[in-house]
mmCIF file of C-alpha atoms in Angstrom:
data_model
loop_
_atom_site.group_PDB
_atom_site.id
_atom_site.type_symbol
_atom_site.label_atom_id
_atom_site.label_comp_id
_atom_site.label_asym_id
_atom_site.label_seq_id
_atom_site.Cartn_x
_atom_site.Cartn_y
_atom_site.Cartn_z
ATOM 1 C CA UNK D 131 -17.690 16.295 -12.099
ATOM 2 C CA UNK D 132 -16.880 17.713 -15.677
ATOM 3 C CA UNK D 133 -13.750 19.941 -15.850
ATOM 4 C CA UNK D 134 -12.947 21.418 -19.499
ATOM 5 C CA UNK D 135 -9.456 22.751 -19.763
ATOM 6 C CA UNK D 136 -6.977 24.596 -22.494
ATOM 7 C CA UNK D 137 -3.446 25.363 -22.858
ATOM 8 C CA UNK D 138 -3.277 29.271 -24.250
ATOM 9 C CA UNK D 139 -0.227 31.692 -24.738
ATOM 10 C CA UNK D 140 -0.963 32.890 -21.495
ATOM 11 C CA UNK D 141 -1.353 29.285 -19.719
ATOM 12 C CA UNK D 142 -3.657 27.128 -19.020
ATOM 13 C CA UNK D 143 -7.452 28.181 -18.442
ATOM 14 C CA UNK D 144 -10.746 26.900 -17.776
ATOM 15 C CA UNK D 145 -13.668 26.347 -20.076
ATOM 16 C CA UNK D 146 -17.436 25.985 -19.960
ATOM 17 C CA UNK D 147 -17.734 24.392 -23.633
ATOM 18 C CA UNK D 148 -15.734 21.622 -25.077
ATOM 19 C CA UNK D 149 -12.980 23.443 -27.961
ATOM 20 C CA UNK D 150 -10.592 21.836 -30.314
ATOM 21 C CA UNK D 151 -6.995 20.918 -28.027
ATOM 22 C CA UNK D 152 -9.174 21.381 -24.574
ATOM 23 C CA UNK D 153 -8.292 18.533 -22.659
ATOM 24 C CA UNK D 154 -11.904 17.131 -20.070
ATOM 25 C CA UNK D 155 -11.746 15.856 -16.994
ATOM 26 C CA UNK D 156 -14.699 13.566 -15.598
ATOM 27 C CA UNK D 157 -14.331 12.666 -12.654
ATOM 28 C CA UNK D 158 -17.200 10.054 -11.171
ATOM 29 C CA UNK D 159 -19.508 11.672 -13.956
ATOM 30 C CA UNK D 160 -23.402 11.596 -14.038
ATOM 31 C CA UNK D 161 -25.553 10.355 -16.974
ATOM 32 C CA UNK D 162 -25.918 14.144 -17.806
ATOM 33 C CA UNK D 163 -22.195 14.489 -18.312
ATOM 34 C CA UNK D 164 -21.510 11.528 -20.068
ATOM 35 C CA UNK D 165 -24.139 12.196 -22.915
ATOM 36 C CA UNK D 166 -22.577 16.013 -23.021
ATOM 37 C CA UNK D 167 -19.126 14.413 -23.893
ATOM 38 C CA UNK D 168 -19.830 11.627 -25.474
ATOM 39 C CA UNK D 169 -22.284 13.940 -28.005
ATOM 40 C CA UNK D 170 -19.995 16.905 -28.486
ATOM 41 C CA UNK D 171 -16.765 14.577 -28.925
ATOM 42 C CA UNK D 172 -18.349 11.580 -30.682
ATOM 43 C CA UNK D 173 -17.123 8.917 -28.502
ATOM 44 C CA UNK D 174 -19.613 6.073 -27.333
ATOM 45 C CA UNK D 175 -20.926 6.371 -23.856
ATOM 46 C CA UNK D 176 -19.072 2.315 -23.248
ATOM 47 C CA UNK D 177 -15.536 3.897 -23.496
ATOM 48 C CA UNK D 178 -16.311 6.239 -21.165
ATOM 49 C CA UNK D 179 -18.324 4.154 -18.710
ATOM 50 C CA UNK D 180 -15.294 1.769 -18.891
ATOM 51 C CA UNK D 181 -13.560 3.616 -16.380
ATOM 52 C CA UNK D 182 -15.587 3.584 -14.161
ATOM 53 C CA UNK D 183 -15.935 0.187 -13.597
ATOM 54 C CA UNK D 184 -13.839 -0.938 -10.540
ATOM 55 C CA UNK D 185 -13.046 -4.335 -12.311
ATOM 56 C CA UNK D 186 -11.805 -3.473 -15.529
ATOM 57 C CA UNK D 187 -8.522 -4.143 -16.580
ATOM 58 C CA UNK D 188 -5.479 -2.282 -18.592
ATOM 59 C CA UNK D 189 -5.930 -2.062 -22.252
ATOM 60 C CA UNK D 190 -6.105 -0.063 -25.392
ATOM 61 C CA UNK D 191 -8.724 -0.218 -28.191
ATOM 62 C CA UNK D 192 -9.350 1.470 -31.526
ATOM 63 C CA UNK D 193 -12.155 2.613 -32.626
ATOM 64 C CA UNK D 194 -12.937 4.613 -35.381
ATOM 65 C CA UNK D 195 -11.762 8.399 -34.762
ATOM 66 C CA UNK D 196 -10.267 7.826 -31.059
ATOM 67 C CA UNK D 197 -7.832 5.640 -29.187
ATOM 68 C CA UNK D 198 -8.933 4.496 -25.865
ATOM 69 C CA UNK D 199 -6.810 3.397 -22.936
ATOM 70 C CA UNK D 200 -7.226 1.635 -19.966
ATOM 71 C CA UNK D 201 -4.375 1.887 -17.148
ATOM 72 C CA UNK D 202 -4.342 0.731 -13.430
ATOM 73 C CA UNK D 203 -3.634 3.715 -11.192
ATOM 74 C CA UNK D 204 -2.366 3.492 -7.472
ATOM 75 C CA UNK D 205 -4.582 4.747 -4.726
ATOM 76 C CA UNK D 206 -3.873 5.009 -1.069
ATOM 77 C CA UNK D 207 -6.113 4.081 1.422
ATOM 78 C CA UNK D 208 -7.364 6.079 4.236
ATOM 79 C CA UNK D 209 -4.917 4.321 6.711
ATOM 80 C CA UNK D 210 -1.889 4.354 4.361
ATOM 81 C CA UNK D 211 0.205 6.862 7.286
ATOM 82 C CA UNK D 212 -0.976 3.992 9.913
ATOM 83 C CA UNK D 213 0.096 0.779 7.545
ATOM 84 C CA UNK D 214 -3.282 0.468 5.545
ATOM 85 C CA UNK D 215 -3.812 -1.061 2.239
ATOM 86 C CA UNK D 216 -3.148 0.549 -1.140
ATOM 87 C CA UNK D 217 -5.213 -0.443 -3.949
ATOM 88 C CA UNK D 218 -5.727 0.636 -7.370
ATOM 89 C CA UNK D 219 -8.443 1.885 -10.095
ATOM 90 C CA UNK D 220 -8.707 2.470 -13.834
ATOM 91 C CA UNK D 221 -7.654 5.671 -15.305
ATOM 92 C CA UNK D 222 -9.815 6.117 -19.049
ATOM 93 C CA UNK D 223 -7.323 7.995 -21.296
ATOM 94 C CA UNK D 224 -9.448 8.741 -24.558
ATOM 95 C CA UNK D 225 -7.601 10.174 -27.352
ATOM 96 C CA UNK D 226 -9.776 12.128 -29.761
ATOM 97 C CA UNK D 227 -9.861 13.869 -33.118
ATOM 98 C CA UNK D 228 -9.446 16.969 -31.730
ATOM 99 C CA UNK D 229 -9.307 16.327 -27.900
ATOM 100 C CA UNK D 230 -8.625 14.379 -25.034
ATOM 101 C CA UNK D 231 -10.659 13.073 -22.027
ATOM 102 C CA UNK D 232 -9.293 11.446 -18.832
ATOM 103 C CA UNK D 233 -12.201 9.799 -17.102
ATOM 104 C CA UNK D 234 -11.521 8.307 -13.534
ATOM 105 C CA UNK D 235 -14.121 7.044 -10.752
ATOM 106 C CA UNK D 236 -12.672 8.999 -7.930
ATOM 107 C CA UNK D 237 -10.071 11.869 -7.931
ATOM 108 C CA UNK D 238 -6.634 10.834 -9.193
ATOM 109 C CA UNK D 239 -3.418 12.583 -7.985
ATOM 110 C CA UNK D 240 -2.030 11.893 -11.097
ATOM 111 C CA UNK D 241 -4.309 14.464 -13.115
ATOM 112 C CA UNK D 242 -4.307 16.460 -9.766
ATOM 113 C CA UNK D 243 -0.516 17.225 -10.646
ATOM 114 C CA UNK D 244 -1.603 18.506 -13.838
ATOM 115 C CA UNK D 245 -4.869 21.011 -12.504
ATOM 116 C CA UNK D 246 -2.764 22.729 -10.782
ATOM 117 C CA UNK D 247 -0.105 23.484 -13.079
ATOM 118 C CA UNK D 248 2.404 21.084 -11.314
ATOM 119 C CA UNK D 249 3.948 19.352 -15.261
ATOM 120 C CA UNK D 250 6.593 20.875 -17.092
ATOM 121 C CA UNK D 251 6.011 21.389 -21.082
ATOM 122 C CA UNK D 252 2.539 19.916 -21.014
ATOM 123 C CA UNK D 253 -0.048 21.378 -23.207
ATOM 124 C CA UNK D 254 -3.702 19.887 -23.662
ATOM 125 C CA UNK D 255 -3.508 20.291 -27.925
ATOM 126 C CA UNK D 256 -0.007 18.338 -27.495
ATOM 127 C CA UNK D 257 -2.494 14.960 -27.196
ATOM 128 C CA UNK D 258 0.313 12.064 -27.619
ATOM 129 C CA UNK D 259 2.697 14.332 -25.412
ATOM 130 C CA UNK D 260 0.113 14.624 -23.067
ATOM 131 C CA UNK D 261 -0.773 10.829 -22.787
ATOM 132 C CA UNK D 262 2.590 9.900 -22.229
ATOM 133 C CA UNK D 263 3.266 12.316 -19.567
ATOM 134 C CA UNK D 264 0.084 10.648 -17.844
ATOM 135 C CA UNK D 265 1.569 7.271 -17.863
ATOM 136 C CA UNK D 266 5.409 8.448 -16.767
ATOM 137 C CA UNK D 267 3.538 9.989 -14.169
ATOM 138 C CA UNK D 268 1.626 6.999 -13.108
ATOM 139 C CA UNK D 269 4.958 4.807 -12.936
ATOM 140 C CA UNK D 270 6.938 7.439 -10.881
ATOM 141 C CA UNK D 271 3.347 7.242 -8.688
ATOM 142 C CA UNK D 272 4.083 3.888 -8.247
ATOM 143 C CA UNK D 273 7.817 3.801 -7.349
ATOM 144 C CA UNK D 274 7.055 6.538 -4.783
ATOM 145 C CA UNK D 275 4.384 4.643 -2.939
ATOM 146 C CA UNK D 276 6.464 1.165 -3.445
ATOM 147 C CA UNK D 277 8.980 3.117 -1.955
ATOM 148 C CA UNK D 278 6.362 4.590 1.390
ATOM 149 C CA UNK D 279 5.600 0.403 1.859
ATOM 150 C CA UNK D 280 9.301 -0.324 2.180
ATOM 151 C CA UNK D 281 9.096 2.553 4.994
ATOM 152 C CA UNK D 282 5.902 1.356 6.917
ATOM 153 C CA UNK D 283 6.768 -2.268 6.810
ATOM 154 C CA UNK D 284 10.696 -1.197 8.150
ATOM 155 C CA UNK D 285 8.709 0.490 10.577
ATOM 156 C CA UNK D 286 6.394 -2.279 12.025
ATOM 157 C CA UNK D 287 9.075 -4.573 12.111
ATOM 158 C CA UNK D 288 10.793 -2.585 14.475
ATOM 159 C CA UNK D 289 7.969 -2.913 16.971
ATOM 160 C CA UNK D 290 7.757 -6.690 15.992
ATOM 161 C CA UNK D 291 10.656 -7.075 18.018
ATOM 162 C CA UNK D 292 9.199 -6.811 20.783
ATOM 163 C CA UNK D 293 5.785 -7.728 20.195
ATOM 164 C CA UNK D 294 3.403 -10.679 21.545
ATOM 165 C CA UNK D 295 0.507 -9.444 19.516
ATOM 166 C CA UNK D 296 -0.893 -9.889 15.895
ATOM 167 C CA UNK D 297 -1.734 -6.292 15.066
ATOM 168 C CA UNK D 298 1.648 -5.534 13.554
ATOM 169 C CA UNK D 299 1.398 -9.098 11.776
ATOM 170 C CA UNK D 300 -1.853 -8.194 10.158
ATOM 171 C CA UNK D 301 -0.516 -4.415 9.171
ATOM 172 C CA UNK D 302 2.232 -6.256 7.038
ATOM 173 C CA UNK D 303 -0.247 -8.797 6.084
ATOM 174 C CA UNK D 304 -1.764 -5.356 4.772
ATOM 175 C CA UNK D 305 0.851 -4.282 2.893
ATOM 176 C CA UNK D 306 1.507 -7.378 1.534
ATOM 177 C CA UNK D 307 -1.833 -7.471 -0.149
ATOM 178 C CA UNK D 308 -1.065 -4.205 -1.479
ATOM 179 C CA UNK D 309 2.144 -5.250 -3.404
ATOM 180 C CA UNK D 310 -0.016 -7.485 -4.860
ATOM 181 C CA UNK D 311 -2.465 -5.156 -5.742
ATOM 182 C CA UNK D 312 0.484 -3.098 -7.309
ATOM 183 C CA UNK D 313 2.220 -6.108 -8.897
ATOM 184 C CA UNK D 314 -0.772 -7.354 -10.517
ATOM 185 C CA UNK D 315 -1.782 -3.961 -12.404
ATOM 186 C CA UNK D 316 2.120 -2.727 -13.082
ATOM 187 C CA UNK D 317 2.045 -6.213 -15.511
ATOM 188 C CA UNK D 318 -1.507 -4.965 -17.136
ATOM 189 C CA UNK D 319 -0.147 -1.408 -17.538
ATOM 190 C CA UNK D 320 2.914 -3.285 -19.307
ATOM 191 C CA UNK D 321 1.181 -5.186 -21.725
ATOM 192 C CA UNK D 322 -0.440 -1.535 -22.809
ATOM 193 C CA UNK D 323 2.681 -0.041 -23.307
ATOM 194 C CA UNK D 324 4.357 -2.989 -25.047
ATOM 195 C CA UNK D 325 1.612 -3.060 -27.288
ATOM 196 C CA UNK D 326 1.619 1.073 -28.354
ATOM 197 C CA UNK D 327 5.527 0.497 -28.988
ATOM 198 C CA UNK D 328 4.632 -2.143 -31.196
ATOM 199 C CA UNK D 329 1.911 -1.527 -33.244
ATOM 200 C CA UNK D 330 2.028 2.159 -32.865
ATOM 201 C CA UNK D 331 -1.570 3.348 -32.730
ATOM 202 C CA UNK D 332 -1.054 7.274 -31.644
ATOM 203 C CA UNK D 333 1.003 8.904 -33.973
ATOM 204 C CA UNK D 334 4.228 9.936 -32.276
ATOM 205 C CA UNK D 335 7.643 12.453 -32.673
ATOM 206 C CA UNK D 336 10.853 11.258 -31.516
ATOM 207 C CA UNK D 337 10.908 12.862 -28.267
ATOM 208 C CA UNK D 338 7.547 11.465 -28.176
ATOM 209 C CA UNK D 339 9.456 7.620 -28.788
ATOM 210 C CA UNK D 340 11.822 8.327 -26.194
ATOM 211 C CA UNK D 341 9.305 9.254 -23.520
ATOM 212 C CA UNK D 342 7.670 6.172 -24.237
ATOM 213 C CA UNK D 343 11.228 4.189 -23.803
ATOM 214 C CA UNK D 344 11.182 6.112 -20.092
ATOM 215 C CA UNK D 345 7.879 5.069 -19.263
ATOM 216 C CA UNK D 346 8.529 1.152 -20.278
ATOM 217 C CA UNK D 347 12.085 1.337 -17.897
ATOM 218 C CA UNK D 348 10.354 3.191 -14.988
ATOM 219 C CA UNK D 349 7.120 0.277 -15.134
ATOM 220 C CA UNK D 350 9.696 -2.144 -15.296
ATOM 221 C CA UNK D 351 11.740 -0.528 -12.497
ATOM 222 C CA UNK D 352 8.171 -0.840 -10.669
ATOM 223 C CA UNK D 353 7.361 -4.154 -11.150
ATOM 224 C CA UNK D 354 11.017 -5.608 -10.258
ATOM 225 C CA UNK D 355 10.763 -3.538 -6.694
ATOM 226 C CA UNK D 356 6.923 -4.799 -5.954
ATOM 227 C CA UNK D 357 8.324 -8.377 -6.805
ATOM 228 C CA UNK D 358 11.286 -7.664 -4.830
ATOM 229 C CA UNK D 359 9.337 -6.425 -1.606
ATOM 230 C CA UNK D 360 6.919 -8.675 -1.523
ATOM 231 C CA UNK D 361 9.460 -11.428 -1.569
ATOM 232 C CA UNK D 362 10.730 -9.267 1.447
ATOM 233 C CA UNK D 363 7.674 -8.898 3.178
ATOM 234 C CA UNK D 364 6.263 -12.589 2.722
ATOM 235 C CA UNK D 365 9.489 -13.930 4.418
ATOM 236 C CA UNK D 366 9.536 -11.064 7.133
ATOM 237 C CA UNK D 367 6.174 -12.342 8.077
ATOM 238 C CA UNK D 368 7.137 -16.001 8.734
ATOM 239 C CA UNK D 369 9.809 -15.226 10.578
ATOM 240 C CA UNK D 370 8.186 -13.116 12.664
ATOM 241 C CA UNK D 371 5.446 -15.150 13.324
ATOM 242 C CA UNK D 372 7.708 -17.472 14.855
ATOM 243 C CA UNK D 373 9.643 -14.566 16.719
ATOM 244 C CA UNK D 374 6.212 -13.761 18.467
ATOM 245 C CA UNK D 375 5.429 -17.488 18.925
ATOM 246 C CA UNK D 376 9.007 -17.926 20.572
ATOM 247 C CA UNK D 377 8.378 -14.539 22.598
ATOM 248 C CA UNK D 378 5.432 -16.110 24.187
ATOM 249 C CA UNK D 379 7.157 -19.264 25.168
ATOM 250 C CA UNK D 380 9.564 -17.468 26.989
ATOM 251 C CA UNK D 381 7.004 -14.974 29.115
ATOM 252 C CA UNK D 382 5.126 -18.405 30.071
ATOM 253 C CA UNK D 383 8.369 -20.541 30.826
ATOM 254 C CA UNK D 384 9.336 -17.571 33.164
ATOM 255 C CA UNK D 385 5.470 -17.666 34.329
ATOM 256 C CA UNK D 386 6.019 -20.707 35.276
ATOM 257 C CA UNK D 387 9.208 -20.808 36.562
ATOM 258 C CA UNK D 388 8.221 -17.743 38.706
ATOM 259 C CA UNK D 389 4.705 -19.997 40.157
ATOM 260 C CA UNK D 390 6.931 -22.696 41.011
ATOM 261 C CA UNK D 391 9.119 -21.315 43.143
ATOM 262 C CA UNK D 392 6.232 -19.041 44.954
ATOM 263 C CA UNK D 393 4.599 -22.558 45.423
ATOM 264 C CA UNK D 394 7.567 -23.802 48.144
ATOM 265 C CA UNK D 395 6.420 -20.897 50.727
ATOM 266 C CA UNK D 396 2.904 -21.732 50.291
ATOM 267 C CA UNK D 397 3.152 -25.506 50.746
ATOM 268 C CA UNK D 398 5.433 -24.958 53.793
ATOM 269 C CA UNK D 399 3.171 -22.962 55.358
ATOM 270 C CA UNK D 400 0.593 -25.166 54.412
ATOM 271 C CA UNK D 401 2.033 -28.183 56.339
ATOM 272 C CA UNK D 402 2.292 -25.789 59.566
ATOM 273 C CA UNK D 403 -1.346 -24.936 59.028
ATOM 274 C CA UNK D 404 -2.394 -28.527 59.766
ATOM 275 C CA UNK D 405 -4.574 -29.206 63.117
ATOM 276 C CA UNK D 406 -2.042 -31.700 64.074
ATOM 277 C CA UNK D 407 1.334 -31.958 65.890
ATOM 278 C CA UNK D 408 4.225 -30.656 63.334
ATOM 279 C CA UNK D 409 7.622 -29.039 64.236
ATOM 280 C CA UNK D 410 8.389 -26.298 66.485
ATOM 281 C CA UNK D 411 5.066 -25.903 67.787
ATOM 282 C CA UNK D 412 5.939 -24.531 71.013
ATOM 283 C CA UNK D 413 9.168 -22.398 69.834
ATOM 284 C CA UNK D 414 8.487 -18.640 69.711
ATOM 285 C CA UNK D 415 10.728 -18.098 66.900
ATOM 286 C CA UNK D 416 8.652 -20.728 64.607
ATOM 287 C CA UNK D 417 7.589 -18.471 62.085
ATOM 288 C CA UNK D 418 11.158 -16.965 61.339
ATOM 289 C CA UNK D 419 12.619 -20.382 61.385
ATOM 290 C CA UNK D 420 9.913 -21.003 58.893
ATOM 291 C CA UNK D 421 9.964 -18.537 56.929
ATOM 292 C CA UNK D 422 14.337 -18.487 56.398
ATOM 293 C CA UNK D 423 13.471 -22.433 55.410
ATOM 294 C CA UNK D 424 11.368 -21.581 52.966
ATOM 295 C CA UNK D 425 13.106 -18.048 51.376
ATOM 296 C CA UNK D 426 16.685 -20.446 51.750
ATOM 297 C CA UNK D 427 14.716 -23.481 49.686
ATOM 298 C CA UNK D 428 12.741 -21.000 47.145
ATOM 299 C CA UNK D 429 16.425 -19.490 46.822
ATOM 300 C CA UNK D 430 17.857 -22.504 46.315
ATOM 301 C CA UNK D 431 15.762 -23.959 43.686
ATOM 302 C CA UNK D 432 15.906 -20.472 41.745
ATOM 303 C CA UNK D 433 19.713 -20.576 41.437
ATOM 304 C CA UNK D 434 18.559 -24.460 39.756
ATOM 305 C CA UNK D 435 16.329 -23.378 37.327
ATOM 306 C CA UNK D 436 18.609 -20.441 35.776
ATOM 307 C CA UNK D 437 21.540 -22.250 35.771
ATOM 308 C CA UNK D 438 19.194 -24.343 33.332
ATOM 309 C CA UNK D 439 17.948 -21.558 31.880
ATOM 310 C CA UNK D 440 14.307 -22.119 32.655
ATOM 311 C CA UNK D 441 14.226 -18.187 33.528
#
């Protein structure tokens, strides 16, 4: 998908031809697409195409004309509401002469916030501005969905509580994957923004500088709270693996405490079963005599085992 947009007096609108300050969108873009940018723009097909590989990690290049940047995005999966895994993808950020172009393999809710209008002060011909709102956007992305973990795994370990199975084990296992996921790329996005306060390859205003100061804190913020959770989260787990080990224990010590004493009336009345002479065999109140003997013994060996806290 191609999207060509452009800040006016009026606000933003939509293009069908690439103009000087238009900002394009490409989202999972076809051959066709790529050659219409990468012609009217002058930027080699490669920089584009690098965002769309899955595997490719945060970084910025020069070349020539335009500035191209790599950045790890967060993405939520399809079960993120039920405890699912959060992963993340490459964002292309390509800073042109006269343009830029995001370019991202599936739709990100990062430029979604800026389609429809949701950014204060941003302008597509205000390129630097624009880039660094993209990143500040991305780390506040990332705090908020550091911040929905925290929430499911809170939740899960409620119910672990009571638990004897390994679905809510496996959920946090989950979510521990995804702080990895998010710890891993929050360290790649900071080497790219340590490296554009240092060498300075977009030219930038002072309010431009100090945006780029709030990005590095909130990253940093980021990566200190997916270390810190998943610090959390990896101890949670083996303690809880040994609370639903211990929980088991006890439901098969009572088991078995309950089996034994159930197995006094049946041997009892087992003995009496016998084709052979046994006690009050001619009594007509045999089987209540019986059957007090064996409730006053099962009774008996109950009040044993709890005061030994076999129940």
């Amino acid at each position: 998908m191609l999207q060509i947009f452009k800040s006016t007096d009026t606000g933003m609108v939509t293009l069908d031809q690439v103009e000087n300050g238009a900002w394009i969108n490409l989202v999972n873009p076809d051959e066709k697409e790529i050659s219409y940018v990468s012609e009217n723009l002058n930027i080699p097909v490669e920089h584009i195409k690098a965002a769309l590989d899955e595997e490719e990690r945060a970084r910025i290049e020069l070349d020539g004309d335009c500035t191209v940047v790599l950045i790890d995005t967060p993405v939520p999966s399809k079960k993120s509401q039920e405890g699912g895994v959060y992963y993340t993808v490459p964002l292309g950020i390509i800073i042109a002469d006269k343009n830029i172009v995001t370019v991202s393999l599936r739709e990100n809710y990062i430029i979604k916030d800026f389609i429809e209008r949701r950014i204060k002060s941003f302008y597509t011909f205000k390129k630097t501005r624009f880039f660094l709102q993209i990143l500040y956007k991305n780390s506040k992305l990332y705090l908020r969905y550091l911040q929905d973990i925290d929430k499911t795994s809170g939740l899960i370990e409620s119910r672990l509580h009571r638990s004897l199975r390994n679905k809510e084990l496996i959920q946090l296992l989950e979510l521990e994957k995804s702080l990895v996921y998010f710890s891993t790329s929050l360290k790649s996005n900071e080497m790219v923004l340590e490296k554009i306060q240092r060498s300075n390859p977009i030219k930038m205003y002072p309010e431009d500088s100090e945006l780029l100061d709030d990005v590095i804190i909130e990253n940093k913020q980021a990566i200190e709270m997916a270390n810190i959770y998943s610090n959390i989260l990896s101890g949670t787990m083996d303690a809880y693996a040994s609370v639903i080990s211990n929980n088991l224990n006890i439901v098969m010590k009572f088991l078995t405490s309950v089996t034994i004493i159930l197995s006094i009336p049946t041997m009892i009345a087992s003995f009496f079963g016998m084709n052979v002479n046994v006690p009050f065999e001619n009594n007509p109140h045999a089987f209540a005599i019986i059957f007090i003997i064996s409730i006053f013994i099962s009774v008996i060996l109950g009040i044993t085992m709890a005061k030994k806290e076999m129940f």
